[in-house]
């Protein structure tokens, strides 16, 4: 429900209920579409209107709901009304509903839903984030977002990699396929280090040289990093992802030592019998709550460098929120980072948030068990091209490879975002590429089909239209669903979960498919055809807006 429409309904109800519009706006929500029958348009939460300071509703809320319902029956804007426990459900005049919704979608365009009263009054915030969907949504809502790709480019793994390349590396392979070759070297040196203590010692010595600033060791490490970042930029470009800053642990190797010195000066650093150093997170000497921040040889750890990075980002960006998005195996790590920041006196640690994601099980490409992102991109393009070639309705495309990649990425993103980010799920290539059902391919197919309608009939029917022509149940269901877009965006902005938008778009696509079967444009009277075409155009616009927030590029032909 767009900003002006929500306020318009609130203003009209306020005249009947003798309540200020501001008290009604956020108490009015659009009712989810019922699959069985046409339902109410809105629900007014009487409980939220009557909450006292403790958050509890008054005992007379049901009686109040009944009295409000009686008042609303006298208003011209409301056509049907019913009450529930602490709520009033109502439909509004169908012509008003149609005209207001379609007008708002066309007027707001790509900002439909984002200009809602739900977001009004919220200050622009400075946000540091490293996840595409969250960055897209926060940016669309008007916040100043800095997108950081924080690389794990320092640590003992580079001791292993440096020693391993000296033993098993090949310059030609490094140049031709750096990520693949570095992975092969890393796997081999790990295996050898487990069996040979001398190789394990070489790895420790190499990392120690890195920490001490040895020129030769740093030169080899820098080559690994530069080649890797070049590959990352190229691959992320295929995904439509960009970053404002490529940062990494290496940047904080010296600052991590300064953190250790600061902790020691403040009496927070405790040495263990083995020579390592810990910080007591319990405050009472509980050894199980100790976090190791320095190895016995004096080198820094992941947690130390993350503390240094957080301090540096606050100094650089003065952020209002910093959002870390990593696998759920790092939940404890970030709890420790935030806790140490609090112990150090950083009250802004409360602005830091960790959003964990689960594990994708069963994702294998044809190259083998180990899955590289580029292998996945190549695989989805190949499979989609095969699928497109086998479908008779596939249209001739100027660049089928590009379309196939966009379709494949939509398939992967929807599969990944359908549930909680935290949840593990079993990946299935065949299910992902289905063109029917709740898939990314179905979203793209719906968008392309609606775009085709505009191309075919747009010249004749996209002028003025008669809103009274959209009274069919399929039209009303779509209009009711369009009302909910801002509420869905609001939910995702609150819990940072893309599933709300995914489910909304899938439902919208199914409603559009049902309407497309019933509501013909060809051979219909001009005013009917025009009204239906406006409805389908509104659906396509909102569908495209939501897909883009998820990181999906809508296709117009497939």
C-alpha atoms as one frame of an Amber mdcrd trajectory, in Angstrom:
protein
   0.000   0.000   0.000   1.687   3.184  -1.127   2.150   6.201   1.086  -0.603
   8.413  -0.348  -3.126   5.577  -0.505  -2.601   4.471   3.104  -2.950   8.059
   4.298  -6.020   8.566   2.100  -7.793   5.583   3.658  -6.741   6.687   7.159
  -8.045  10.206   6.541 -11.399   8.957   5.311 -11.770   6.570   8.254 -10.695
   9.269  10.699 -13.676  11.398   9.707 -16.037   8.571  10.585 -14.240   7.350
  13.709 -13.324  10.820  15.026  -9.681   9.791  15.437  -6.569  11.541  14.078
  -5.220   9.949  10.847  -1.766   9.485  12.403  -3.175   7.104  15.009  -4.808
   5.017  12.278  -2.093   4.784   9.628   0.060   2.092  11.220  -2.941   0.303
  12.705  -4.292  -0.436   9.220  -2.887  -3.451   7.394  -3.833  -5.102   4.121
  -5.324  -8.568   4.507  -3.486 -11.444   2.744  -5.313 -12.786  -0.291  -7.430
 -15.862   0.369  -7.118 -18.653  -2.185 -10.685 -19.814  -1.537 -12.644 -16.603
  -1.826 -12.421 -12.856  -2.002 -11.793 -11.476   1.477 -11.487  -8.144   3.220
  -9.164  -5.438   1.915  -7.968  -4.114   5.271  -7.795  -4.969   8.918  -7.855
  -2.262  11.573  -6.151  -3.387  14.779  -8.157  -1.926  17.607  -5.680  -3.406
  20.097  -2.845  -1.300  18.712  -5.008   1.808  18.913  -5.855   1.142  22.545
  -2.525  -0.132  23.878  -1.499   1.420  27.177   2.113   2.231  28.023   2.797
  -1.357  29.101   1.894  -2.667  25.647  -1.237  -4.464  26.922  -4.576  -3.877
  25.254  -7.531  -2.671  27.264 -10.135  -5.215  28.340 -12.874  -3.380  26.415
 -11.108  -3.738  23.032 -13.750  -6.090  21.580 -16.564  -3.787  22.611 -14.615
  -0.894  21.126 -14.153  -2.860  17.903 -17.902  -3.401  17.676 -18.577   0.302
  18.211 -16.006   1.272  15.589 -17.581  -1.182  13.161 -20.971   0.430  13.674
 -19.510   3.829  12.904 -17.774   2.539   9.781 -21.029   1.143   8.429 -22.148
   4.733   8.042 -19.136   5.706   5.927 -19.319   5.751   2.133 -15.793   4.448
   1.724 -16.580   1.087   3.373 -18.725  -1.469   1.538 -18.570  -4.510   3.864
 -17.401  -4.898   7.454 -16.895  -7.561  10.125 -15.212  -7.764  13.524 -12.869
 -10.214  15.162 -11.043 -10.318  18.508  -9.776  -6.763  18.750  -9.967  -6.133
  14.988 -12.257  -4.630  12.389 -12.027  -6.092   8.868 -13.509  -4.151   5.979
 -13.720  -3.785   2.240 -13.622  -0.424   0.560 -15.500   0.819  -2.459 -14.243
  -1.241  -5.401 -13.885   1.698  -7.785 -11.868   3.596  -5.164  -9.679   0.535
  -4.580  -8.954   0.059  -8.280  -8.320   3.674  -9.114  -6.151   4.360  -6.062
  -3.951   1.254  -6.335  -3.259   1.443 -10.066  -2.711   5.198  -9.928  -0.255
   4.793  -7.070   1.739   2.042  -8.822   2.014   4.129 -11.990   2.863   7.328
 -10.116   5.512   5.832  -7.822   7.086   3.490 -10.376  10.226   1.896  -8.954
   9.510   3.516  -5.566   6.100   1.905  -5.117   5.881   0.589  -1.571   9.091
   2.331  -0.552   7.330   5.682  -0.030   4.851   4.174   2.401   3.813   5.802
   5.655   5.360   2.750   7.314   8.773   4.236   6.533   7.911   7.887   7.091
   9.756   9.775   9.779  12.661   7.330   9.797  16.016   9.148   9.614  18.530
   8.336   6.916  21.121   6.043   8.460  24.729   5.230   7.598  24.950   1.473
   7.122  27.945  -0.757   6.467  26.963  -4.138   5.027  28.455  -6.985   3.025
  25.354  -8.722   1.627  23.689  -7.827  -1.665  19.995  -8.169  -0.759  20.296
  -6.241   2.511  22.348  -3.521   0.814  19.788  -3.259  -2.029  16.849  -2.942
   0.357  18.475  -0.456   2.725  19.656   1.665  -0.194  16.190   1.633  -1.776
  14.774   2.903   1.522  17.042   5.937   1.318  19.873   4.953   3.652  23.522
   5.660   2.861  24.962   2.189   2.350  28.622   1.229   2.091  29.085  -2.218
   0.547  32.214  -3.945   1.815  33.649  -7.252   0.672  35.771  -8.327   3.618
  38.248 -10.948   2.439  39.787 -13.628   4.603  43.182 -12.737   3.179  45.325
 -13.186   6.279  45.913 -15.847   8.880  47.498 -19.276   9.226  45.794 -20.463
   6.040  48.190 -18.186   4.167  51.070 -19.727   6.009  49.923 -23.053   4.585
  49.282 -21.587   1.151  52.639 -19.787   0.994  54.609 -22.831   2.090  52.486
 -25.044  -0.155  53.053 -22.971  -3.275  56.791 -23.015  -2.699  56.608 -26.805
  -2.568  53.843 -27.727  -5.021  52.933 -24.605  -7.023  53.229 -23.962 -10.762
  53.502 -20.471 -12.180  51.663 -21.348 -15.407  48.667 -22.750 -13.549  48.573
 -19.742 -11.229  48.341 -17.400 -14.207  45.752 -19.400 -16.162  43.342 -20.286
 -13.332  44.475 -18.728 -10.047  41.538 -19.682  -7.809  41.530 -23.295  -8.953
  45.290 -23.720  -8.618  45.519 -22.044  -5.208  42.767 -24.333  -3.988  44.607
 -27.399  -5.283  47.797 -26.267  -3.550  45.928 -25.595  -0.310  44.322 -29.040
  -0.298  47.639 -30.743  -0.985  49.667 -28.858   1.643  46.987 -29.469   4.302
  47.169 -33.171   3.629  50.979 -33.185   3.687  51.125 -31.069   6.873  48.980
 -33.594   8.721  51.522 -36.324   7.954  54.763 -34.333   8.039  55.528 -32.045
  11.007  58.288 -30.363   9.014  55.761 -29.069   6.471  53.503 -27.903   9.286
  56.444 -25.995  10.727  57.192 -24.444   7.325  53.620 -23.134   7.252  53.964
 -21.628  10.744  57.283 -20.060   9.765  55.817 -18.556   6.568  52.942 -16.910
   8.455  55.357 -15.678  11.088  57.387 -14.065   8.276  54.223 -12.416   6.985
  53.440 -10.998  10.428  57.002  -9.669  10.721  56.794  -8.011   7.289  59.280
 -10.207   5.409  59.549  -8.725   1.888  59.671 -12.002  -0.053  56.829 -13.603
   1.889  54.679 -10.483   1.494  55.449 -10.306  -2.220  54.165 -13.856  -2.806
  51.121 -13.232  -0.622  50.360  -9.998  -2.512  50.360 -11.892  -5.814  47.881
 -14.401  -4.438  45.626 -11.598  -3.228  45.774  -9.461  -6.384  45.037 -12.390
  -8.690  42.182 -13.519  -6.460  40.553 -10.067  -6.237  40.734  -9.675 -10.028
  38.880 -12.972 -10.368  36.336 -12.004  -7.713  35.533  -8.714  -9.451  35.030
 -10.503 -12.776  32.755 -13.176 -11.277  30.744 -10.723  -9.160  30.134  -8.671
 -12.297  28.375 -11.685 -13.806  26.157 -11.716 -10.716  25.372  -8.001 -11.003
  27.081  -7.374  -7.651  29.496  -4.566  -6.877  31.313  -3.402  -3.761  32.390
   0.050  -2.690  35.390  -1.373  -0.925  37.442  -4.567  -1.094  38.836  -4.835
   2.399  40.397  -7.749   4.227  42.072  -9.095   7.320  45.499  -8.220   5.921
  44.759  -4.512   6.227  44.501  -4.946   9.993  47.580  -7.090  10.664  49.456
  -4.163  12.226  46.359  -2.643  13.818  45.624  -6.007  15.422  48.910  -5.713
  17.303  47.820  -2.274  18.493  44.572  -3.837  19.752  46.557  -6.381  21.758
  48.632  -3.592  23.290  45.489  -1.614  24.132  43.889  -4.637  25.796  47.060
  -5.178  27.817  47.212  -1.542  28.970  43.636  -1.772  30.177  44.330  -4.957
  32.095  42.015  -7.025  29.910  44.684  -9.307  28.421  45.488 -12.460  30.341
  48.397 -14.767  29.499  47.877 -18.524  29.655  50.371 -21.182  30.733  50.987
 -22.030  27.068  51.893 -18.427  26.241  48.748 -17.410  24.362  46.585 -14.478
  25.486  42.870 -14.398  26.248  40.143 -11.935  27.224  37.748 -12.968  30.009
  34.236 -12.363  28.678  32.511 -13.483  31.897  34.056 -10.868  34.156  34.478
 -13.421  36.917  37.325 -15.586  35.691  35.241 -18.338  34.092  37.744 -20.143
  31.807  34.967 -21.429  29.534  34.118 -17.809  28.663  37.672 -16.851  27.707
  38.328 -15.740  24.112  41.812 -16.294  22.698  43.094 -13.165  20.953  46.807
 -13.974  20.476  48.794 -17.132  19.718  51.777 -18.166  21.821  54.154 -16.920
  19.112  52.597 -13.433  19.300  50.667 -13.580  16.010  47.128 -12.257  15.771
  43.900 -14.190  15.263  40.723 -13.737  13.245  38.907 -12.252  16.250  41.689
  -9.716  16.909  41.638  -8.525  13.317  37.823  -8.269  13.319  37.985  -6.042
  16.411  40.536  -3.831  14.654  38.326  -3.739  11.539  35.245  -2.718  13.549
  37.117   0.145  15.232  38.507   1.298  11.891  35.078   1.248  10.208  33.511
   3.277  13.007  36.307   5.810  12.661  35.983   5.884   8.865  32.201   5.723
   8.370  30.705   6.654  11.771  28.024   4.094  10.993  24.579   3.828  12.544
  24.517   0.104  11.827  27.059  -2.472  10.695  25.687  -5.780   9.436  27.858
  -8.879   9.132  26.468 -11.695   6.971  28.332 -15.005   7.314  27.633 -18.702
   7.765  26.035 -19.709  11.040  29.229 -21.430  12.162  30.570 -17.964  13.017
  27.768 -16.962  15.396  29.916 -17.515  18.483  32.801 -15.636  16.891  30.734
 -12.496  16.375  29.210 -12.721  19.826  32.776 -12.637  21.155  33.777  -9.740
  18.897  30.795  -7.641  20.006  31.337  -8.540  23.656  35.012  -7.564  23.578
  34.098  -4.248  21.944  31.663  -3.583  24.815  34.315  -4.486  27.393  36.645
  -2.029  25.660  34.045   0.704  26.222  32.660   0.913  22.664  28.992   1.673
  23.321  28.373   1.588  19.559  28.901  -2.208  19.655  25.112  -2.343  20.066
  24.855  -1.127  16.477  26.645  -4.226  15.174  24.553  -7.159  14.008  25.352
 -10.633  12.713  22.946 -12.208  10.203  23.806 -15.913   9.841  23.038 -18.088
   6.836  22.753 -21.857   6.564  24.466 -24.522   4.521  23.494 -25.523   0.979
  23.685 -29.309   0.823  24.088 -31.345  -2.330  25.256 -28.585  -4.691  27.617
 -30.296  -7.107  28.571 -29.264 -10.594  29.652 -31.637 -13.336  33.272 -30.912
 -12.492  33.103 -32.721  -9.147  32.347 -32.432  -5.445  34.095 -29.117  -4.775
  31.906 -26.260  -5.976  33.401 -23.008  -7.246  31.120 -20.046  -7.870  32.206
 -19.723 -11.484  31.517 -23.426 -12.020  27.989 -22.840 -10.727  27.481 -19.855
 -13.046  28.712 -21.819 -16.044  26.527 -24.772 -15.102  23.342 -22.749 -14.764
  23.966 -21.066 -18.094  24.528 -24.417 -19.836  21.481 -26.045 -18.267  19.215
 -23.090 -18.999  20.331 -22.990 -22.640  19.459 -26.679 -22.916  16.057 -26.090
 -21.304  15.321 -23.128 -23.561  16.267 -25.113 -26.662  13.860 -27.906 -25.696
  10.838 -25.596 -25.264   8.920 -24.841 -28.450   7.605 -21.480 -27.186  11.105
 -20.066 -26.592  11.495 -16.862 -28.608  14.436 -15.973 -30.810  16.861 -13.970
 -28.675  19.740 -11.685 -29.631  21.910 -13.047 -26.833  20.526 -16.368 -25.537
  23.578 -16.928 -23.311  22.911 -13.702 -21.411  19.210 -14.521 -20.992  20.054
 -18.054 -19.868  22.389 -16.698 -17.193  19.747 -14.257 -15.898  17.184 -17.053
 -15.728  19.619 -19.348 -13.972  20.599 -16.712 -11.420  16.929 -16.045 -10.675
  16.473 -19.773 -10.136  19.376 -19.947  -7.683  18.420 -16.787  -5.787  14.795
 -17.824  -5.266  15.880 -21.296  -4.174  18.281 -19.722  -1.673  15.907 -17.037
  -0.379  12.644 -18.988  -0.037  13.212 -19.863   3.605  15.055 -18.397   6.555
  18.623 -17.452   5.681  19.682 -19.461   8.731  18.142 -22.694   7.444  20.116
 -25.437   5.712  18.494 -26.882   2.609  19.008 -29.650   0.081  19.875 -28.343
  -3.354  18.365 -29.989  -6.434  19.291 -28.834  -9.939  16.141 -30.282 -11.562
  13.766 -28.630  -9.085  15.525 -25.276  -9.348  14.973 -25.027 -13.118  11.298
 -25.943 -13.196   9.311 -23.337 -15.096   6.166 -23.988 -13.031   5.661 -23.736
  -9.306   7.498 -21.585  -6.817  10.727 -21.033  -8.747  12.793 -18.143 -10.043
  12.204 -19.311 -13.619   8.454 -18.962 -13.034   8.949 -15.368 -11.831  10.975
 -14.552 -14.943   8.437 -16.279 -17.187   5.604 -14.253 -15.639   7.499 -10.987
 -16.080   8.346 -11.781 -19.718   4.763 -12.754 -20.543   3.365  -9.559 -19.016
   5.949  -7.500 -20.878   4.842  -9.208 -24.091   1.254  -8.090 -23.420   2.391
  -4.481 -23.172   4.362  -4.780 -26.403   1.428  -6.353 -28.237  -1.440  -4.154
 -27.029   0.204  -1.122 -25.410  -0.210   1.300 -28.302  -3.958   0.889 -28.389
  -5.013   0.523 -24.783  -2.588   2.298 -22.426  -4.470   5.596 -22.354  -7.344
   6.412 -20.014  -9.170   3.419 -18.592 -12.453   2.757 -16.860 -11.889   1.484
 -13.318 -15.367  -0.011 -13.127 -14.241  -2.669 -15.622 -12.066  -4.436 -13.035
 -14.641  -6.147 -10.841 -13.786  -9.785 -11.533 -12.488 -11.844  -8.579  -9.112
 -12.276 -10.310  -8.713  -8.500 -10.651  -9.748  -7.833  -7.059  -7.337 -10.483
  -5.724  -4.450  -8.826  -7.551  -5.418  -5.365  -6.312  -5.672  -6.645  -2.735
  -2.247  -8.257  -3.043  -0.665  -5.096  -4.462  -1.839  -3.302  -1.307   0.460
  -5.473   0.806   3.765  -4.702  -0.920   4.849  -1.969   1.484   4.077  -4.163
   4.488   6.191  -6.963   3.024   9.073  -4.558   2.430   8.697  -3.320   5.988
   8.909  -6.848   7.415  12.046  -7.597   5.401  13.609  -4.318   6.487  12.986
  -5.254  10.125  14.270  -8.841  10.239  16.571  -8.652   7.166  15.012 -11.812
   5.711  14.319 -11.909   1.945  11.739 -14.710   2.284   8.882 -12.209   2.769
   9.552 -10.592  -0.610  10.076 -13.968  -2.308   6.756 -15.341  -1.089   4.973
 -12.121  -2.021   6.345 -12.186  -5.585   5.529 -15.860  -6.066   1.938 -15.280
  -4.937   1.687 -12.246  -7.222   2.922 -14.344 -10.152   0.374 -17.081  -9.475
  -2.417 -14.492  -9.246  -1.240 -12.955 -12.526  -1.195 -16.365 -14.218  -4.766
 -17.061 -13.081  -5.901 -13.628 -14.248  -4.152 -14.016 -17.604  -6.139 -17.194
 -18.275  -9.479 -15.556 -17.457  -9.133 -11.893 -18.390  -8.554 -11.666 -22.122
  -7.379  -8.457 -23.737  -7.727  -9.479 -27.364 -11.298  -9.060 -28.703 -12.480
  -7.401 -25.472 -14.227  -3.992 -25.566 -11.648  -1.153 -25.571 -12.429   0.063
 -22.042 -12.245  -3.479 -20.649  -9.049  -4.266 -22.548  -7.467  -1.013 -21.353
  -8.354  -1.638 -17.730  -6.971  -5.176 -17.827  -3.778  -4.064 -19.531  -3.238
  -1.424 -16.820  -3.719  -4.109 -14.195  -1.155  -6.416 -15.811   1.271  -3.522
 -16.257   1.000  -2.732 -12.542   1.749  -6.373 -11.718   4.802  -6.409 -13.979
   6.093  -3.170 -12.457   5.838  -4.417  -8.873   7.228  -7.810  -9.872  10.269
  -6.135 -11.441  10.781  -3.891  -8.396  10.789  -6.841  -6.017  13.052  -8.969
  -8.204  15.635  -6.205  -8.424  15.725  -5.879  -4.625  16.562  -9.580  -4.464
  19.399  -9.136  -6.962  17.496 -10.567  -9.961  17.580  -8.842 -13.349  14.111
  -9.234 -14.957  14.056 -10.537 -18.540  11.604  -9.275 -21.126  11.847 -12.236
 -23.499  12.502 -15.925 -22.979
